[in-house]
CSV table of C-alpha atoms in Angstrom, one decimal:
chain,number,residue,atom,x,y,z
A,1,UNK,CA,19.0,105.4,35.6
A,2,UNK,CA,21.7,103.4,34.5
A,3,UNK,CA,23.1,103.8,30.5
A,4,UNK,CA,22.1,101.8,28.4
A,5,UNK,CA,24.8,98.8,27.2
A,6,UNK,CA,26.9,99.9,24.3
A,7,UNK,CA,28.8,97.2,22.2
A,8,UNK,CA,32.2,97.5,20.4
A,9,UNK,CA,34.9,96.0,18.6
A,10,UNK,CA,38.4,96.6,19.5
A,11,UNK,CA,41.0,95.2,17.2
A,12,UNK,CA,44.3,94.0,18.2
A,13,UNK,CA,47.1,92.5,16.2
A,14,UNK,CA,48.1,88.8,18.2
A,15,UNK,CA,51.5,89.6,18.2
A,16,UNK,CA,51.0,92.9,19.8
A,17,UNK,CA,48.5,92.0,22.5
A,18,UNK,CA,46.4,88.8,21.9
A,19,UNK,CA,43.5,87.0,24.2
A,20,UNK,CA,45.9,85.5,25.9
A,21,UNK,CA,48.0,88.2,26.8
A,22,UNK,CA,44.8,90.1,28.1
A,23,UNK,CA,44.1,86.7,30.3
A,24,UNK,CA,47.5,86.5,31.7
A,25,UNK,CA,47.7,89.9,32.8
A,26,UNK,CA,45.0,89.5,35.5
A,27,UNK,CA,42.2,89.8,32.9
A,28,UNK,CA,42.5,93.9,33.0
A,29,UNK,CA,44.4,96.3,30.6
A,30,UNK,CA,45.0,99.6,29.5
A,31,UNK,CA,43.5,99.9,25.8
A,32,UNK,CA,45.7,102.2,24.6
A,33,UNK,CA,47.7,103.2,21.0
A,34,UNK,CA,45.0,104.9,18.9
A,35,UNK,CA,45.8,107.3,16.9
A,36,UNK,CA,43.2,107.0,14.1
A,37,UNK,CA,40.8,110.2,15.4
A,38,UNK,CA,37.5,108.5,14.5
A,39,UNK,CA,38.2,105.1,16.5
A,40,UNK,CA,39.2,107.9,19.2
A,41,UNK,CA,36.1,109.5,19.4
A,42,UNK,CA,34.7,105.9,19.7
A,43,UNK,CA,36.5,105.2,22.7
A,44,UNK,CA,35.4,108.6,24.2
A,45,UNK,CA,32.1,107.4,23.4
A,46,UNK,CA,32.5,104.4,25.9
A,47,UNK,CA,30.9,103.8,29.4
A,48,UNK,CA,32.0,101.4,32.3
A,49,UNK,CA,30.2,98.4,31.6
A,50,UNK,CA,29.8,98.6,28.3
A,51,UNK,CA,31.0,95.1,26.2
A,52,UNK,CA,33.8,94.9,23.7
A,53,UNK,CA,34.4,91.8,21.1
A,54,UNK,CA,38.0,91.5,21.1
A,55,UNK,CA,39.2,90.9,17.6
A,56,UNK,CA,42.7,89.6,16.4
A,57,UNK,CA,43.1,91.1,12.9
A,58,UNK,CA,46.5,90.4,10.9
A,59,UNK,CA,47.1,88.1,8.6
A,60,UNK,CA,47.6,84.8,10.5
A,61,UNK,CA,43.5,85.1,11.1
A,62,UNK,CA,41.0,87.8,11.7
A,63,UNK,CA,38.2,86.4,14.4
A,64,UNK,CA,36.3,87.5,17.4
A,65,UNK,CA,38.2,85.6,20.4
A,66,UNK,CA,36.8,87.2,23.6
A,67,UNK,CA,34.9,89.7,25.1
A,68,UNK,CA,35.5,92.7,27.6
A,69,UNK,CA,34.0,95.0,29.2
A,70,UNK,CA,34.9,98.6,29.6
A,71,UNK,CA,35.8,99.6,33.4
A,72,UNK,CA,37.5,102.8,33.3
A,73,UNK,CA,36.4,105.3,30.3
A,74,UNK,CA,38.8,107.7,28.1
A,75,UNK,CA,41.3,109.4,30.1
A,76,UNK,CA,44.7,110.8,29.2
A,77,UNK,CA,47.4,108.3,29.9
A,78,UNK,CA,51.2,109.3,31.4
A,79,UNK,CA,52.3,109.0,27.2
A,80,UNK,CA,49.8,111.7,26.2
A,81,UNK,CA,47.9,109.3,24.7
A,82,UNK,CA,43.9,108.3,25.7
A,83,UNK,CA,43.0,104.9,26.7
A,84,UNK,CA,40.1,103.1,28.2
A,85,UNK,CA,40.8,100.1,30.7
A,86,UNK,CA,39.0,96.5,29.8
A,87,UNK,CA,38.6,93.7,31.5
A,88,UNK,CA,38.8,90.0,29.8
A,89,UNK,CA,34.6,89.1,30.4
A,90,UNK,CA,35.2,85.6,29.0
A,91,UNK,CA,36.7,83.7,25.3
A,92,UNK,CA,34.4,82.5,22.4
A,93,UNK,CA,33.3,79.1,22.8
A,94,UNK,CA,34.4,79.3,19.3
A,95,UNK,CA,36.2,82.5,17.3
A,96,UNK,CA,33.8,83.5,14.7
A,97,UNK,CA,36.3,84.4,11.2
A,98,UNK,CA,36.2,87.7,9.3
A,99,UNK,CA,35.0,85.0,6.5
A,100,UNK,CA,32.5,83.7,7.9
A,101,UNK,CA,30.7,87.1,8.7
A,102,UNK,CA,31.2,88.7,5.9
A,103,UNK,CA,29.1,84.9,4.4
A,104,UNK,CA,26.2,85.9,6.9
A,105,UNK,CA,23.1,88.0,5.4
A,106,UNK,CA,22.5,89.1,8.8
A,107,UNK,CA,25.3,90.8,8.8
A,108,UNK,CA,25.6,92.7,5.6
A,109,UNK,CA,25.9,96.0,6.8
A,110,UNK,CA,28.2,95.8,9.9
A,111,UNK,CA,30.5,98.6,10.3
A,112,UNK,CA,33.5,96.4,10.3
A,113,UNK,CA,32.8,95.5,6.5
A,114,UNK,CA,32.6,99.5,5.5
A,115,UNK,CA,35.6,100.6,7.9
A,116,UNK,CA,38.1,98.2,7.8
A,117,UNK,CA,40.5,99.8,8.7
A,118,UNK,CA,39.8,101.1,12.3
A,119,UNK,CA,40.7,99.4,15.1
A,120,UNK,CA,37.8,100.8,17.5
A,121,UNK,CA,34.0,100.1,15.9
A,122,UNK,CA,31.0,100.5,17.5
A,123,UNK,CA,28.8,96.9,16.9
A,124,UNK,CA,24.6,97.2,16.9
A,125,UNK,CA,23.1,95.2,19.3
A,126,UNK,CA,21.8,93.1,16.6
A,127,UNK,CA,25.2,91.8,15.1
A,128,UNK,CA,26.2,91.5,18.7
A,129,UNK,CA,23.6,88.9,19.8
A,130,UNK,CA,24.0,87.0,15.7
A,131,UNK,CA,28.1,86.9,16.3
A,132,UNK,CA,27.5,85.5,19.5
A,133,UNK,CA,25.3,83.2,18.1
A,134,UNK,CA,28.1,82.1,15.9
A,135,UNK,CA,30.1,81.8,18.4
A,136,UNK,CA,27.8,79.7,20.5
A,137,UNK,CA,28.6,82.8,22.7
A,138,UNK,CA,31.5,83.5,25.4
A,139,UNK,CA,32.4,81.9,28.9
A,140,UNK,CA,31.0,83.8,31.5
A,141,UNK,CA,27.7,85.1,29.3
A,142,UNK,CA,25.4,83.3,31.9
A,143,UNK,CA,24.2,80.6,29.5
A,144,UNK,CA,22.3,82.4,27.2
A,145,UNK,CA,20.8,80.3,24.3
A,146,UNK,CA,21.9,82.5,21.5
A,147,UNK,CA,19.7,80.7,19.0
A,148,UNK,CA,16.9,81.9,20.4
């Protein structure tokens, strides 16, 4: 039996690695540079096929801009740190801003709000669906009607 898909949120400063960089790189990249032990623990829990929101952090706008899937589980990279590989699945049809998420009653206990400085956080399936609904889904989602 296959493992159940898990959902995550990966934060990045767009000046360091943006959605445009992700797409321009053939869609695949190594997600590395995570120093926080809790965030690393989450990354070590990721499985191939898990889905992740690609979240731009920083002063110019905090928002979910796309989705990626895990293509390689946790490994030690050449720099001696750890990484997972991810591949772009699709851009959000409409970016979902942090303030918009905070105003939604269905997301009140979202872990992103409880641990705002963490660069990797798990996302419960209900929250994943709600954020996709707010953003109209993402390119490559198979045309799911997130409003159902």
